[in-house]
Coordinates of C-alpha atoms and ligand atoms in Angstrom, one line a residue:
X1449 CA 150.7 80.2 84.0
X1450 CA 147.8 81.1 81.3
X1451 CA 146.7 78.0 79.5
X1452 CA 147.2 77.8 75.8
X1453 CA 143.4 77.4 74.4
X1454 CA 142.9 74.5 71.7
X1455 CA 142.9 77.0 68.8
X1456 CA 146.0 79.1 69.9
X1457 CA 147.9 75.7 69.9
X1458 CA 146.9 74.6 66.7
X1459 CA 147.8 77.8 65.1
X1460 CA 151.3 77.6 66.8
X1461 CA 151.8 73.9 65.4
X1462 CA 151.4 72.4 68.6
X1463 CA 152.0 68.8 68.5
X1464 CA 150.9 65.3 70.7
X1465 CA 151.4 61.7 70.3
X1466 CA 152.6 58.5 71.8
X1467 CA 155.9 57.4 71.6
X1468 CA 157.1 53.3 72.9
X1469 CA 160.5 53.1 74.5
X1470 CA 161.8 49.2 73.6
X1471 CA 164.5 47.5 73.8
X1472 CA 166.8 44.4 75.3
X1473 CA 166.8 44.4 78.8
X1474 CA 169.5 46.8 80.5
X1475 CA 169.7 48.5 77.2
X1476 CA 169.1 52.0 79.3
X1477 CA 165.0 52.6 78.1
X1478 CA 164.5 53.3 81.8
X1479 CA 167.8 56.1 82.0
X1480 CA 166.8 57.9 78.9
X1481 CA 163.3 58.0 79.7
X1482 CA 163.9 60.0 83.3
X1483 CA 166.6 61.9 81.4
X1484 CA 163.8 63.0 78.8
X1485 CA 161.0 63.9 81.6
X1486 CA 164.1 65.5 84.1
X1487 CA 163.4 63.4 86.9
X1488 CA 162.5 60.0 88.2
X1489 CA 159.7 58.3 86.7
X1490 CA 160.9 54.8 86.1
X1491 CA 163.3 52.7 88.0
X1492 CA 166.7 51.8 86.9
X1493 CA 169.4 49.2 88.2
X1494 CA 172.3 47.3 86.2
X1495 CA 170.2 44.2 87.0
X1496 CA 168.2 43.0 83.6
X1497 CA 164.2 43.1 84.1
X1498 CA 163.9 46.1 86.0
X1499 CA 161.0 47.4 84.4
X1500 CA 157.8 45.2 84.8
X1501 CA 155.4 47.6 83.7
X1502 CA 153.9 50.1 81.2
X1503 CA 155.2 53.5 82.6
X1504 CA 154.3 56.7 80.7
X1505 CA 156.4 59.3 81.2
X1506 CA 155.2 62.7 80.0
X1507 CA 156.8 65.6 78.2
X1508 CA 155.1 68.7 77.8
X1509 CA 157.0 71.8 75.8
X1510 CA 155.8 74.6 73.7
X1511 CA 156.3 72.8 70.7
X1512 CA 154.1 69.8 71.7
X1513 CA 153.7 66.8 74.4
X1514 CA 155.0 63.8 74.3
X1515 CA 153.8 60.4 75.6
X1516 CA 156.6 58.0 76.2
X1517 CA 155.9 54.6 76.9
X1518 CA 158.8 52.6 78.8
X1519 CA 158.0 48.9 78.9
X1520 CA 159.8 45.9 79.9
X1521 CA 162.6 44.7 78.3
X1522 CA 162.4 42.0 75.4
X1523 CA 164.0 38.4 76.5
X1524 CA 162.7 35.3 76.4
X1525 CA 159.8 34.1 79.2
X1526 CA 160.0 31.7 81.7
X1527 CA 157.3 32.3 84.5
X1528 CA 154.0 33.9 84.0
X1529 CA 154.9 37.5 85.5
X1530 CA 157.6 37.2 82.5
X1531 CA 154.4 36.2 79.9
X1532 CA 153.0 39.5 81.0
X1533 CA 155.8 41.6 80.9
X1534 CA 156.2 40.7 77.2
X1535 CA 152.4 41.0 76.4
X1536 CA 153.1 44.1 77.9
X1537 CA 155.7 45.2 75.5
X1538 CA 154.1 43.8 72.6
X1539 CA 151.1 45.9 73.5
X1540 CA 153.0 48.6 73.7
X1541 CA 153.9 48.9 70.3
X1542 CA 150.6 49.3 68.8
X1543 CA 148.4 52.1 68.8
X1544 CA 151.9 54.4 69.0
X1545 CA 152.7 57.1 66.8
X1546 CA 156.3 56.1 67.1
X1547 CA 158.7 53.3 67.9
X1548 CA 161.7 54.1 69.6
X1549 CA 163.8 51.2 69.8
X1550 CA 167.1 50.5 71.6
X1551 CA 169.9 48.9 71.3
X1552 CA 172.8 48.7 73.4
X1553 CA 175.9 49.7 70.9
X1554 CA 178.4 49.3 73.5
X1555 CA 177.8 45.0 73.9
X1556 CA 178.0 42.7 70.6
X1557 CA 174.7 42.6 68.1
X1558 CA 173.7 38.7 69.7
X1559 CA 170.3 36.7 69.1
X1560 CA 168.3 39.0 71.4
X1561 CA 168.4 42.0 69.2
X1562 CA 168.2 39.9 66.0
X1563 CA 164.5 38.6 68.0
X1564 CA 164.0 42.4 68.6
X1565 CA 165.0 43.5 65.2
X1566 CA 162.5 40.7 63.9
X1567 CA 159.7 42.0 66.2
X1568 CA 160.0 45.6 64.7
X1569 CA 159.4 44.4 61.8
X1570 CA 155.7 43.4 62.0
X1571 CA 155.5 47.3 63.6
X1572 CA 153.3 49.6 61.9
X1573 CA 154.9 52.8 63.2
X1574 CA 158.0 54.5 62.3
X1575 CA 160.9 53.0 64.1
X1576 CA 163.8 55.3 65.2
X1577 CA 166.5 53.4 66.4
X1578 CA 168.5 54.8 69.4
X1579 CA 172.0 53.7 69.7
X1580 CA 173.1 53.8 73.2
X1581 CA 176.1 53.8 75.8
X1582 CA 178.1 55.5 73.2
X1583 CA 180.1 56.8 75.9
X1584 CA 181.2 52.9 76.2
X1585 CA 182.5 52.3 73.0
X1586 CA 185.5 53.9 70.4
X1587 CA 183.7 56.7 67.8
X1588 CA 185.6 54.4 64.9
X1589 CA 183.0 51.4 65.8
X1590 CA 180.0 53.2 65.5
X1591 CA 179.7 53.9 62.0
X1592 CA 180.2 50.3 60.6
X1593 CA 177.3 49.5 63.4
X1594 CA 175.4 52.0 61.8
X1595 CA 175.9 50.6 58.1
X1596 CA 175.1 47.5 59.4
X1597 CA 172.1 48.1 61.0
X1598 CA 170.8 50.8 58.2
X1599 CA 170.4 47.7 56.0
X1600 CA 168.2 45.6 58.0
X1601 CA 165.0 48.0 58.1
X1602 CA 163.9 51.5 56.8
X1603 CA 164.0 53.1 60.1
X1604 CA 163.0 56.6 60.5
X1605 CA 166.8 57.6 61.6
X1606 CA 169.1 55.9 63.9
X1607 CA 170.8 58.0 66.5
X1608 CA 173.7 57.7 68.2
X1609 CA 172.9 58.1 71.9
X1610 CA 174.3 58.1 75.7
X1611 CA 171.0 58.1 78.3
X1612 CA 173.3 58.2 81.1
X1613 CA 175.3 61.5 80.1
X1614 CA 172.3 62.9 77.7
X1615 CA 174.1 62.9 74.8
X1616 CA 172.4 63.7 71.1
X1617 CA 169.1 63.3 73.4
X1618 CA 167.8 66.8 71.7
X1619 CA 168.7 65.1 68.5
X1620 CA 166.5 62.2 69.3
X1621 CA 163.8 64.6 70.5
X1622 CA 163.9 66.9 67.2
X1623 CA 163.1 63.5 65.6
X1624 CA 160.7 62.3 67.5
X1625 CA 158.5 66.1 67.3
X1626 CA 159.1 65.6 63.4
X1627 CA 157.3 62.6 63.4
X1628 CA 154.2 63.5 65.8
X1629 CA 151.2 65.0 64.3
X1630 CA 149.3 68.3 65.1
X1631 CA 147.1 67.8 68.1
X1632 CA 146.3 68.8 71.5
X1633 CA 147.6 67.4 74.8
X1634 CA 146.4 63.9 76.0
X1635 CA 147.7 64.5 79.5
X1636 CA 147.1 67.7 82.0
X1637 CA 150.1 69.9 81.6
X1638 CA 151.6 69.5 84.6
X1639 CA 151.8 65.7 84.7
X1640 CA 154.8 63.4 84.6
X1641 CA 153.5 60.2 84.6
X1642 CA 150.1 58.4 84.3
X1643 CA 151.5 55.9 87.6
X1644 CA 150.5 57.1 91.1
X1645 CA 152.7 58.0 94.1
X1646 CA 151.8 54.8 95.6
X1647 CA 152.9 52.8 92.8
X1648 CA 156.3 54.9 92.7
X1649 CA 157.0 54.5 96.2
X1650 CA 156.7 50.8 96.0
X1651 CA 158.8 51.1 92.7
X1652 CA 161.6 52.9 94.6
X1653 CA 161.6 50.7 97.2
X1654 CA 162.3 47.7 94.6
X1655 CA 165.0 49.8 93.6
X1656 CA 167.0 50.0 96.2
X1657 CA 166.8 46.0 96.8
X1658 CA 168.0 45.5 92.8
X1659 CA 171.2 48.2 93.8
X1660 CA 171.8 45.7 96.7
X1661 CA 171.2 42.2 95.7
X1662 CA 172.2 39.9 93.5
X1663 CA 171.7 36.2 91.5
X1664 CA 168.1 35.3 91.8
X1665 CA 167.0 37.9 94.6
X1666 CA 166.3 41.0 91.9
X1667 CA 164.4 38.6 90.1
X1668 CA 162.3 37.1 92.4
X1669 CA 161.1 40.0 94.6
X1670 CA 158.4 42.4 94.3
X1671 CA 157.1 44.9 96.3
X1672 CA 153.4 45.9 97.6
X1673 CA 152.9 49.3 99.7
X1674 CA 150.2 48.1 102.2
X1675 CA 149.6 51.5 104.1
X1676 CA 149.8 54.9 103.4
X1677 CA 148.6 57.7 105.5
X1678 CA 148.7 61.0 105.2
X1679 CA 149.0 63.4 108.6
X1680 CA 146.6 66.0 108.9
X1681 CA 149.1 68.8 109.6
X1682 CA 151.4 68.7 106.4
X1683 CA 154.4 68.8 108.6
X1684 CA 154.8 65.6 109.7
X1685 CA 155.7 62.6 108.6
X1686 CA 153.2 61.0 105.7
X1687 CA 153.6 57.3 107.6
X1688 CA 154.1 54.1 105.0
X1689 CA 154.1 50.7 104.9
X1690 CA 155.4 48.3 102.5
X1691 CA 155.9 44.4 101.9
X1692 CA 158.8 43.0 99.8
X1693 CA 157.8 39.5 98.7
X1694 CA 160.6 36.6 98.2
X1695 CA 160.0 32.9 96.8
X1696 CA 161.5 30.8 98.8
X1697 CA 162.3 30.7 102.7
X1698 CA 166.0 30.8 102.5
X1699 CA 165.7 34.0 100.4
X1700 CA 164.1 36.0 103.5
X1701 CA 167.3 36.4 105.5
X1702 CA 169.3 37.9 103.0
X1703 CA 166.9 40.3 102.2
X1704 CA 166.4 41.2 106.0
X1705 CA 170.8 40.8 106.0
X1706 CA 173.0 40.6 108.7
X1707 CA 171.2 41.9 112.2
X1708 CA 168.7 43.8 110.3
X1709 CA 171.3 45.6 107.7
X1710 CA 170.4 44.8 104.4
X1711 CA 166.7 45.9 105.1
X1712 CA 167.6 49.0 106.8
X1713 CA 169.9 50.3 104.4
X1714 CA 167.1 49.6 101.7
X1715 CA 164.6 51.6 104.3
X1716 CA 167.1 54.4 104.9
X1717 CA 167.8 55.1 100.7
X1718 CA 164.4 54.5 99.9
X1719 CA 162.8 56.9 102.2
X1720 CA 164.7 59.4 101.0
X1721 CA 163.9 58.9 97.6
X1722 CA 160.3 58.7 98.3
X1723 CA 160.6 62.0 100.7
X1724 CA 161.8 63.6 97.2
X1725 CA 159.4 62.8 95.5
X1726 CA 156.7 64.2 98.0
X1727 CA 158.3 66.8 99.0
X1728 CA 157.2 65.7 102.5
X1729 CA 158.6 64.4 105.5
X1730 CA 158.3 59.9 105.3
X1731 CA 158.4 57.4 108.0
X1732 CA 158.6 53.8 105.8
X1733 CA 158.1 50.5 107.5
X1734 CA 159.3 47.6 105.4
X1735 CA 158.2 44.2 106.2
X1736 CA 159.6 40.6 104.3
X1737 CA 156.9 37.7 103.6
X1738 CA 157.7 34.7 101.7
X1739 CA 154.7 34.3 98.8
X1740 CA 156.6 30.9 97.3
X1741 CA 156.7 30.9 93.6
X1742 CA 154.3 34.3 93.3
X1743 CA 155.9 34.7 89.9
X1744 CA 153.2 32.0 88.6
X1745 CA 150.4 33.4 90.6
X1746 CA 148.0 35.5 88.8
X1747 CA 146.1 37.0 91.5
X1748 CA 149.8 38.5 93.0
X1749 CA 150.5 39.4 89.7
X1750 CA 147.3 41.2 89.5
X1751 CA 147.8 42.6 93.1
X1752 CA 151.4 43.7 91.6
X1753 CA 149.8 45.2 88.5
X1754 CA 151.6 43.4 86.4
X1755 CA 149.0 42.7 83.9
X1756 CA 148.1 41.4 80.6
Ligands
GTP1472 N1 177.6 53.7 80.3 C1 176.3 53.8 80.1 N2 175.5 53.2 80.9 C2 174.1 53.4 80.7 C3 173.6 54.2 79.7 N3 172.3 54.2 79.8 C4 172.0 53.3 80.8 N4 173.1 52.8 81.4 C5 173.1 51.9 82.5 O1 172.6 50.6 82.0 C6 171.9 50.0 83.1 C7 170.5 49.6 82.7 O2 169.7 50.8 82.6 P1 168.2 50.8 82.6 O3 167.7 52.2 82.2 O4 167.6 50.2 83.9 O5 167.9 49.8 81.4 P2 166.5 49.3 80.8 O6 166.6 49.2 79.3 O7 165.4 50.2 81.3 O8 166.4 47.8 81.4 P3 165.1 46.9 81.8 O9 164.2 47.7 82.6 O10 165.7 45.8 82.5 O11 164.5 46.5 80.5 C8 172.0 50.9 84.3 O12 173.1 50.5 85.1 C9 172.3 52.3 83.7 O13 173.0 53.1 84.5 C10 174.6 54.9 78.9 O14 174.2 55.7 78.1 N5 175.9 54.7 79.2
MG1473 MG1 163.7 49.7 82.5

């Protein structure tokens, strides 16, 4: 493909900006973002706090390229790594072109979107509000959401959504080009995401633990990839290594599982999400350590890139 030169793309209306993807935990940030980039870039799970860090995802069409910015999701913190995540979103929302915010139409409006709903308000961008998991919920008790939540800002539209089955997510993207300004591309073309493969392959691995665990355990794990090496002849196997952290003793076995199960079905499903993502052939060696109370510490934060 021929690159587009900086004056061609200006004459053709070509359009760039940054657009911050916040919301309640669980709200489905995460699914609409992989929906809008067409693949993986962000991990999802039905646990709350999945996301933990700034991911941009990266949208590049003929009309323009988007930036989106998926960030964790707004609650109240307890621990430091918590601190961060919301420093994180709070950064988030400045220096954007755009806030899309959403809100999970299919649960009742409670105390954690009134705090969101207060938080947009001290945004200086516009603020489209997304509507989602409409595929949850009876068409007759959207509109008296909408009314509802039409008078408690001036947002820039509010859409009607379903991340998971993609619906109205043109609509939402019509919007969102609307609202960028005329500039050139502020990522190579070809890009995704601005997180590396390393990252993502720890990330993947994290998901598979949230799919399997439960009460504390998706909360209090992370996951560091130690070793990576690449083989000289592209054929085989790219060999990696990763650690998943716990708190506490007692949490080790279960993450580990019954003769070695839990661990290995974790190792299994994330391998091959990682060999899809590299296109390349994976041997992953997944090891447990117990790092009590890491959630305070901020050198493992910092090793964790969980920052701010
Ligand atoms: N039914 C339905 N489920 C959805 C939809 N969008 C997301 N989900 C589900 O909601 C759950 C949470 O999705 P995520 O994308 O991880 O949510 P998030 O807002 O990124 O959550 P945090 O990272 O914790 O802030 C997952 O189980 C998704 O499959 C939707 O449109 N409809
Ligand atoms: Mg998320």
């Amino acid at each position: 493909m021929v690159e587009a030169t900086e004056t061609e793309r200006a004459q053709h209306g070509f359009r760039s900006g940054t657009v911050a993807l916040v919301g309640r935990p669980n709200a489905g940030k995460s699914t609409l973002l992989n929906r809008l980039i067409g693949t993986k870039v962000s991990i999802v799970s039905d646990k709350p706090q999945t996301t933990r860090h700034r991911i941009r995802g990266i949208l590049t069409e003929d009309r323009g390229q988007v930036v989106f910015v998926d960030t964790p999701g707004v609650h109240r913190p307890h621990y430091r790594m918590n601190r961060r995540m919301m420093n994180v979103t709070r950064q988030a929302l400045e220096d954007v072109d755009l806030v899309a915010a959403m809100i999970d139409a299919s649960e009742p409006l409670g105390r954690g979107t009134e705090f969101l709903l207060q938080m947009l308000q001290r945004v200086s961008a516009p603020v489209i509000l997304l509507l989602n998991k409409v595929d949850r919920i009876a068409k007759p008790k959207l509109l008296p959401l909408i009314d509802r939540l039409r008078k408690v800002d001036e947002f820039a539209a509010i859409i009607p959504i379903s991340a998971l089955k993609g619906a109205n997510s043109d609509a939402f993207l019509e919007v969102v080009f609307e609202y960028l300004p005329p500039g050139p591309p502020l990522f190579p073309e070809d890009d995704l995401t601005d997180r590396s493969v390393r990252f993502m392959a720890a990330e993947l691995v994290r998901e598979q633990l949230l799919h399997r665990t439960r009460e504390e355990l998706p909360y209090t794990t992370a996951v560091t990839v130690d070793y990576w090496k690449e083989p000289q002849d592209p054929k085989r196997q790219i060999e990696i290594a990763a650690t998943i952290y716990v708190e506490r003793d007692s949490q080790k076995p279960i993450v580990i599982g019954k003769g070695g199960k839990l661990l290995k079905q974790v190792g299994t499903a994330a391998r091959g999400e990682i060999e899809r993502l590299l296109g390349q052939r994976v041997h992953l060696q997944l090891w447990v350590k117990v790092r009590p109370d890491w959630r305070q510490k901020a050198r493992i934060l910092d090793e964790l890139e969980i920052t701010l």
